[in-house]
mmCIF file of C-alpha atoms in Angstrom:
data_model
loop_
_atom_site.group_PDB
_atom_site.id
_atom_site.type_symbol
_atom_site.label_atom_id
_atom_site.label_comp_id
_atom_site.label_asym_id
_atom_site.label_seq_id
_atom_site.Cartn_x
_atom_site.Cartn_y
_atom_site.Cartn_z
ATOM 1 C CA UNK C 1 0.000 0.000 0.000
ATOM 2 C CA UNK C 2 1.210 3.498 -0.714
ATOM 3 C CA UNK C 3 2.016 5.595 2.314
ATOM 4 C CA UNK C 4 -0.683 8.144 3.023
ATOM 5 C CA UNK C 5 0.167 10.757 5.650
ATOM 6 C CA UNK C 6 -2.066 10.855 8.727
ATOM 7 C CA UNK C 7 -4.714 13.539 8.858
ATOM 8 C CA UNK C 8 -4.520 15.670 12.007
ATOM 9 C CA UNK C 9 -7.602 17.798 12.416
ATOM 10 C CA UNK C 10 -7.809 20.320 15.263
ATOM 11 C CA UNK C 11 -11.325 20.444 16.680
ATOM 12 C CA UNK C 12 -12.486 23.930 17.665
ATOM 13 C CA UNK C 13 -15.785 24.546 15.872
ATOM 14 C CA UNK C 14 -18.598 22.712 14.121
ATOM 15 C CA UNK C 15 -16.937 23.099 10.707
ATOM 16 C CA UNK C 16 -14.074 20.929 11.995
ATOM 17 C CA UNK C 17 -16.529 18.045 12.430
ATOM 18 C CA UNK C 18 -17.240 18.219 8.688
ATOM 19 C CA UNK C 19 -13.503 18.313 7.914
ATOM 20 C CA UNK C 20 -12.837 15.204 10.045
ATOM 21 C CA UNK C 21 -15.806 13.366 8.589
ATOM 22 C CA UNK C 22 -14.648 14.148 5.040
ATOM 23 C CA UNK C 23 -11.063 13.044 5.783
ATOM 24 C CA UNK C 24 -12.302 9.705 7.157
ATOM 25 C CA UNK C 25 -14.553 9.103 4.166
ATOM 26 C CA UNK C 26 -11.813 10.031 1.672
ATOM 27 C CA UNK C 27 -9.262 7.690 3.259
ATOM 28 C CA UNK C 28 -11.840 4.895 3.216
ATOM 29 C CA UNK C 29 -12.412 5.497 -0.475
ATOM 30 C CA UNK C 30 -8.680 5.683 -1.265
ATOM 31 C CA UNK C 31 -8.100 2.349 0.472
ATOM 32 C CA UNK C 32 -10.923 0.662 -1.434
ATOM 33 C CA UNK C 33 -13.534 0.345 1.306
ATOM 34 C CA UNK C 34 -17.099 0.178 0.003
ATOM 35 C CA UNK C 35 -19.721 2.900 0.336
ATOM 36 C CA UNK C 36 -21.322 1.272 3.404
ATOM 37 C CA UNK C 37 -17.981 1.193 5.242
ATOM 38 C CA UNK C 38 -17.259 4.777 4.188
ATOM 39 C CA UNK C 39 -20.586 5.836 5.676
ATOM 40 C CA UNK C 40 -20.042 3.825 8.877
ATOM 41 C CA UNK C 41 -16.648 5.394 9.539
ATOM 42 C CA UNK C 42 -17.740 8.901 8.578
ATOM 43 C CA UNK C 43 -20.729 8.604 10.919
ATOM 44 C CA UNK C 44 -18.569 7.344 13.802
ATOM 45 C CA UNK C 45 -16.006 10.130 13.312
ATOM 46 C CA UNK C 46 -18.772 12.711 13.056
ATOM 47 C CA UNK C 47 -20.326 11.570 16.336
ATOM 48 C CA UNK C 48 -17.039 11.514 18.253
ATOM 49 C CA UNK C 49 -15.825 14.877 16.971
ATOM 50 C CA UNK C 50 -19.213 16.485 17.577
ATOM 51 C CA UNK C 51 -18.997 15.280 21.190
ATOM 52 C CA UNK C 52 -15.631 17.023 21.554
ATOM 53 C CA UNK C 53 -17.089 20.329 20.355
ATOM 54 C CA UNK C 54 -20.213 19.958 22.511
ATOM 55 C CA UNK C 55 -18.644 18.774 25.755
ATOM 56 C CA UNK C 56 -14.960 19.788 25.745
ATOM 57 C CA UNK C 57 -14.919 22.769 23.333
ATOM 58 C CA UNK C 58 -11.717 21.638 21.589
ATOM 59 C CA UNK C 59 -9.554 18.632 20.864
ATOM 60 C CA UNK C 60 -7.968 16.739 18.004
ATOM 61 C CA UNK C 61 -8.833 13.974 15.556
ATOM 62 C CA UNK C 62 -6.074 11.864 13.995
ATOM 63 C CA UNK C 63 -6.906 9.548 11.087
ATOM 64 C CA UNK C 64 -4.249 7.086 9.897
ATOM 65 C CA UNK C 65 -3.846 4.364 7.323
ATOM 66 C CA UNK C 66 -2.577 1.363 9.304
ATOM 67 C CA UNK C 67 -3.035 -1.163 6.519
ATOM 68 C CA UNK C 68 -0.847 -4.251 6.334
ATOM 69 C CA UNK C 69 -0.036 -6.724 3.574
ATOM 70 C CA UNK C 70 -3.205 -8.647 4.450
ATOM 71 C CA UNK C 71 -5.693 -6.039 5.748
ATOM 72 C CA UNK C 72 -6.939 -2.563 4.958
ATOM 73 C CA UNK C 73 -7.064 -0.706 8.263
ATOM 74 C CA UNK C 74 -8.051 2.800 9.285
ATOM 75 C CA UNK C 75 -7.156 3.917 12.804
ATOM 76 C CA UNK C 76 -8.827 7.007 14.266
ATOM 77 C CA UNK C 77 -8.151 8.687 17.579
ATOM 78 C CA UNK C 78 -10.288 11.517 18.928
ATOM 79 C CA UNK C 79 -9.037 13.206 22.079
ATOM 80 C CA UNK C 80 -9.777 16.231 24.184
ATOM 81 C CA UNK C 81 -8.696 17.815 27.441
ATOM 82 C CA UNK C 82 -12.202 18.304 28.796
ATOM 83 C CA UNK C 83 -13.533 17.279 32.190
ATOM 84 C CA UNK C 84 -13.867 13.640 31.162
ATOM 85 C CA UNK C 85 -16.855 11.315 31.324
ATOM 86 C CA UNK C 86 -17.934 10.808 34.919
ATOM 87 C CA UNK C 87 -19.519 7.385 34.417
ATOM 88 C CA UNK C 88 -18.205 5.516 31.368
ATOM 89 C CA UNK C 89 -20.423 2.483 31.890
ATOM 90 C CA UNK C 90 -23.499 4.694 31.917
ATOM 91 C CA UNK C 91 -22.298 6.744 28.934
ATOM 92 C CA UNK C 92 -21.913 3.531 26.915
ATOM 93 C CA UNK C 93 -25.500 2.475 27.672
ATOM 94 C CA UNK C 94 -28.126 2.908 24.959
ATOM 95 C CA UNK C 95 -30.561 5.674 25.819
ATOM 96 C CA UNK C 96 -28.355 7.526 28.301
ATOM 97 C CA UNK C 97 -27.842 11.198 27.493
ATOM 98 C CA UNK C 98 -26.569 14.209 29.403
ATOM 99 C CA UNK C 99 -27.748 16.610 26.704
ATOM 100 C CA UNK C 100 -31.348 15.507 26.213
ATOM 101 C CA UNK C 101 -30.539 13.626 22.992
ATOM 102 C CA UNK C 102 -31.387 10.043 22.073
ATOM 103 C CA UNK C 103 -28.404 8.606 23.922
ATOM 104 C CA UNK C 104 -27.263 6.651 20.873
ATOM 105 C CA UNK C 105 -23.896 8.404 20.376
ATOM 106 C CA UNK C 106 -21.179 6.351 22.055
ATOM 107 C CA UNK C 107 -23.030 3.009 22.020
ATOM 108 C CA UNK C 108 -23.972 3.549 18.372
ATOM 109 C CA UNK C 109 -20.422 4.516 17.460
ATOM 110 C CA UNK C 110 -19.110 1.368 19.139
ATOM 111 C CA UNK C 111 -21.444 -0.734 16.971
ATOM 112 C CA UNK C 112 -20.333 0.994 13.742
ATOM 113 C CA UNK C 113 -16.650 0.071 13.974
ATOM 114 C CA UNK C 114 -14.534 -3.062 14.365
ATOM 115 C CA UNK C 115 -12.614 -1.852 17.414
ATOM 116 C CA UNK C 116 -13.561 0.747 20.013
ATOM 117 C CA UNK C 117 -11.485 1.803 23.012
ATOM 118 C CA UNK C 118 -12.201 4.670 25.385
ATOM 119 C CA UNK C 119 -10.229 6.151 28.252
ATOM 120 C CA UNK C 120 -11.551 9.071 30.237
ATOM 121 C CA UNK C 121 -10.146 10.942 33.221
ATOM 122 C CA UNK C 122 -10.846 14.384 34.687
ATOM 123 C CA UNK C 123 -8.013 15.579 32.403
ATOM 124 C CA UNK C 124 -9.687 14.458 29.178
ATOM 125 C CA UNK C 125 -11.049 11.677 27.026
ATOM 126 C CA UNK C 126 -9.362 9.628 24.321
ATOM 127 C CA UNK C 127 -11.353 7.349 22.021
ATOM 128 C CA UNK C 128 -9.720 5.082 19.475
ATOM 129 C CA UNK C 129 -11.711 3.367 16.747
ATOM 130 C CA UNK C 130 -10.583 1.031 13.981
ATOM 131 C CA UNK C 131 -12.203 -0.109 10.747
ATOM 132 C CA UNK C 132 -10.543 -3.076 9.066
ATOM 133 C CA UNK C 133 -11.146 -5.408 6.118
ATOM 134 C CA UNK C 134 -9.134 -8.260 4.650
ATOM 135 C CA UNK C 135 -7.508 -7.497 1.282
#
């Protein structure tokens, strides 16, 4: 696979959510993922980056090609230095919301991707997601 540089998107305003979503979709397309996978990853990135803007005001999204000789792989990390998520177990439960929404964000994102890892402390939150397909 050709080396594609990682995308590093600062997250400060709503327009940055669109930039991150577009970067995820474009990398998916470049690596040969189908339209459904492109939509899944773009939706997951959109949700995570929107959460940064809504709850932490700013952060960063890094999107990398981590493909190997046998698998296409996109690795995404979204991090912030906000107050953290007080109760991770609750936040990962369908229907739970602190903003009056549907409460589908984090649990829905976890279902959209192949790997999902979250760490949250009072110094910030870091979520890593991975989408992978055999070549």
